[in-house]
Amino acid sequence: MAARLGFALAALGMAVLMLGPFQGLEQVFGLNDKAAHVIAFYGVASGLFLIAPNQRRDDLALYVIATAFGAELLQALTGRSVSVIDFLAGAAGVAAAWAPGRIEQLRQAFRRYPDMTLTEIDRLDRRLRRRRVETSRPGVAVLRP
């Protein structure tokens, strides 16, 4: 519960700093705008991974990247500059938080199945399987793995 409260307060503070009249505040800490975006979105993604352990990290990362995009669009409404580079910096922060977990998943898969190729290992991952819908009778859908 404390982590969720801390995350909510940090996300609210970040939104105020990004959308409010605080342009250039990151320079007080010796950062430029791009570094501030990387650090902020790294923190948001890491915090979200911490407070939502039962959710897929890929989905959470995409949600935070969408939030970075939305923040740039909202900056246009508040009279601040919109920058694709700022968005990419935010996405880089999310990637920096997401990548270690993905690398560890791959390492675990390689340890578990040392004689298989990556393609064969991916086929075993039930989360990546797509289901196709087949109709056996008109009006009846059957899901096949």
GROMACS .gro file of C-alpha atoms in nm:
model
  145
    1MET     CA    1   0.000   0.000   0.000
    2ALA     CA    2   0.285   0.238   0.082
    3ALA     CA    3   0.444   0.174  -0.258
    4ARG     CA    4   0.114   0.251  -0.431
    5LEU     CA    5   0.071   0.573  -0.238
    6GLY     CA    6   0.430   0.674  -0.311
    7PHE     CA    7   0.383   0.595  -0.679
    8ALA     CA    8   0.063   0.800  -0.697
    9LEU     CA    9   0.228   1.099  -0.531
   10ALA     CA   10   0.536   1.076  -0.752
   11ALA     CA   11   0.325   1.046  -1.070
   12LEU     CA   12   0.113   1.343  -0.964
   13GLY     CA   13   0.424   1.547  -0.891
   14MET     CA   14   0.572   1.455  -1.226
   15ALA     CA   15   0.252   1.558  -1.404
   16VAL     CA   16   0.253   1.896  -1.228
   17LEU     CA   17   0.618   1.953  -1.319
   18MET     CA   18   0.569   1.851  -1.682
   19LEU     CA   19   0.248   2.042  -1.742
   20GLY     CA   20   0.288   2.338  -1.508
   21PRO     CA   21   0.485   2.659  -1.555
   22PHE     CA   22   0.808   2.501  -1.431
   23GLN     CA   23   0.997   2.489  -1.759
   24GLY     CA   24   1.373   2.473  -1.699
   25LEU     CA   25   1.346   2.354  -1.337
   26GLU     CA   26   1.552   2.044  -1.416
   27GLN     CA   27   1.856   2.267  -1.470
   28VAL     CA   28   1.861   2.339  -1.096
   29PHE     CA   29   1.960   1.973  -1.052
   30GLY     CA   30   2.219   1.986  -1.331
   31LEU     CA   31   2.003   1.801  -1.584
   32ASN     CA   32   1.888   1.893  -1.929
   33ASP     CA   33   1.531   1.838  -2.044
   34LYS     CA   34   1.603   1.505  -2.216
   35ALA     CA   35   1.783   1.354  -1.917
   36ALA     CA   36   1.496   1.463  -1.693
   37HIS     CA   37   1.249   1.280  -1.921
   38VAL     CA   38   1.459   0.963  -1.920
   39ILE     CA   39   1.490   0.964  -1.540
   40ALA     CA   40   1.124   1.051  -1.481
   41PHE     CA   41   0.983   0.781  -1.707
   42TYR     CA   42   1.237   0.526  -1.583
   43GLY     CA   43   1.105   0.596  -1.233
   44VAL     CA   44   0.741   0.574  -1.340
   45ALA     CA   45   0.793   0.244  -1.523
   46SER     CA   46   0.995   0.096  -1.236
   47GLY     CA   47   0.734   0.206  -0.985
   48LEU     CA   48   0.454   0.059  -1.192
   49PHE     CA   49   0.642  -0.271  -1.224
   50LEU     CA   50   0.675  -0.270  -0.845
   51ILE     CA   51   0.312  -0.198  -0.758
   52ALA     CA   52   0.154  -0.420  -1.025
   53PRO     CA   53   0.347  -0.749  -1.008
   54ASN     CA   54   0.059  -0.954  -1.152
   55GLN     CA   55   0.037  -0.747  -1.471
   56ARG     CA   56   0.245  -0.817  -1.779
   57ARG     CA   57   0.551  -0.592  -1.787
   58ASP     CA   58   0.520  -0.548  -2.163
   59ASP     CA   59   0.169  -0.409  -2.123
   60LEU     CA   60   0.274  -0.181  -1.838
   61ALA     CA   61   0.567  -0.051  -2.042
   62LEU     CA   62   0.338   0.026  -2.336
   63TYR     CA   63   0.101   0.205  -2.099
   64VAL     CA   64   0.382   0.427  -1.970
   65ILE     CA   65   0.502   0.498  -2.325
   66ALA     CA   66   0.146   0.601  -2.416
   67THR     CA   67   0.147   0.823  -2.109
   68ALA     CA   68   0.470   0.989  -2.230
   69PHE     CA   69   0.302   1.054  -2.564
   70GLY     CA   70  -0.006   1.192  -2.391
   71ALA     CA   71   0.207   1.419  -2.174
   72GLU     CA   72   0.365   1.570  -2.484
   73LEU     CA   73   0.023   1.632  -2.635
   74LEU     CA   74  -0.102   1.789  -2.311
   75GLN     CA   75   0.200   2.020  -2.306
   76ALA     CA   76   0.067   2.172  -2.628
   77LEU     CA   77  -0.255   2.262  -2.446
   78THR     CA   78  -0.067   2.430  -2.161
   79GLY     CA   79   0.141   2.651  -2.388
   80ARG     CA   80   0.464   2.453  -2.356
   81SER     CA   81   0.663   2.315  -2.645
   82VAL     CA   82   0.584   1.973  -2.788
   83SER     CA   83   0.889   1.768  -2.874
   84VAL     CA   84   0.922   1.429  -3.039
   85ILE     CA   85   1.271   1.409  -2.887
   86ASP     CA   86   1.122   1.450  -2.537
   87PHE     CA   87   0.880   1.166  -2.612
   88LEU     CA   88   1.165   0.947  -2.736
   89ALA     CA   89   1.364   1.029  -2.422
   90GLY     CA   90   1.066   0.919  -2.211
   91ALA     CA   91   1.037   0.598  -2.413
   92ALA     CA   92   1.410   0.537  -2.363
   93GLY     CA   93   1.358   0.566  -1.987
   94VAL     CA   94   1.079   0.308  -2.006
   95ALA     CA   95   1.299   0.079  -2.216
   96ALA     CA   96   1.579   0.112  -1.961
   97ALA     CA   97   1.341  -0.004  -1.688
   98TRP     CA   98   1.186  -0.283  -1.900
   99ALA     CA   99   1.500  -0.434  -2.056
  100PRO     CA  100   1.661  -0.594  -1.746
  101GLY     CA  101   1.346  -0.793  -1.672
  102ARG     CA  102   1.320  -0.914  -2.030
  103ILE     CA  103   1.687  -1.009  -2.036
  104GLU     CA  104   1.642  -1.208  -1.715
  105GLN     CA  105   1.343  -1.390  -1.868
  106LEU     CA  106   1.560  -1.488  -2.165
  107ARG     CA  107   1.844  -1.602  -1.938
  108GLN     CA  108   1.602  -1.817  -1.739
  109ALA     CA  109   1.461  -1.969  -2.059
  110PHE     CA  110   1.812  -2.049  -2.186
  111ARG     CA  111   1.898  -2.216  -1.854
  112ARG     CA  112   1.577  -2.418  -1.855
  113TYR     CA  113   1.604  -2.529  -2.220
  114PRO     CA  114   1.975  -2.519  -2.310
  115ASP     CA  115   1.940  -2.733  -2.624
  116MET     CA  116   1.658  -2.535  -2.784
  117THR     CA  117   1.673  -2.238  -3.016
  118LEU     CA  118   1.508  -1.910  -2.923
  119THR     CA  119   1.230  -1.979  -3.174
  120GLU     CA  120   1.155  -2.315  -3.011
  121ILE     CA  121   1.155  -2.157  -2.666
  122ASP     CA  122   0.915  -1.885  -2.784
  123ARG     CA  123   0.674  -2.153  -2.910
  124LEU     CA  124   0.660  -2.298  -2.556
  125ASP     CA  125   0.563  -1.963  -2.402
  126ARG     CA  126   0.187  -1.984  -2.362
  127ARG     CA  127   0.157  -1.606  -2.327
  128LEU     CA  128   0.280  -1.559  -2.683
  129ARG     CA  129   0.050  -1.811  -2.848
  130ARG     CA  130  -0.225  -1.669  -3.060
  131ARG     CA  131  -0.561  -1.833  -3.064
  132ARG     CA  132  -0.743  -1.868  -3.386
  133VAL     CA  133  -1.114  -1.885  -3.409
  134GLU     CA  134  -1.257  -2.167  -3.614
  135THR     CA  135  -1.622  -2.227  -3.681
  136SER     CA  136  -1.735  -2.586  -3.667
  137ARG     CA  137  -2.100  -2.503  -3.717
  138PRO     CA  138  -2.263  -2.182  -3.828
  139GLY     CA  139  -2.287  -1.945  -3.533
  140VAL     CA  140  -2.057  -2.150  -3.303
  141ALA     CA  141  -1.697  -2.037  -3.251
  142VAL     CA  142  -1.436  -2.280  -3.123
  143LEU     CA  143  -1.105  -2.156  -2.986
  144ARG     CA  144  -0.800  -2.357  -3.086
  145PRO     CA  145  -0.455  -2.312  -2.928
   0.00000   0.00000   0.00000
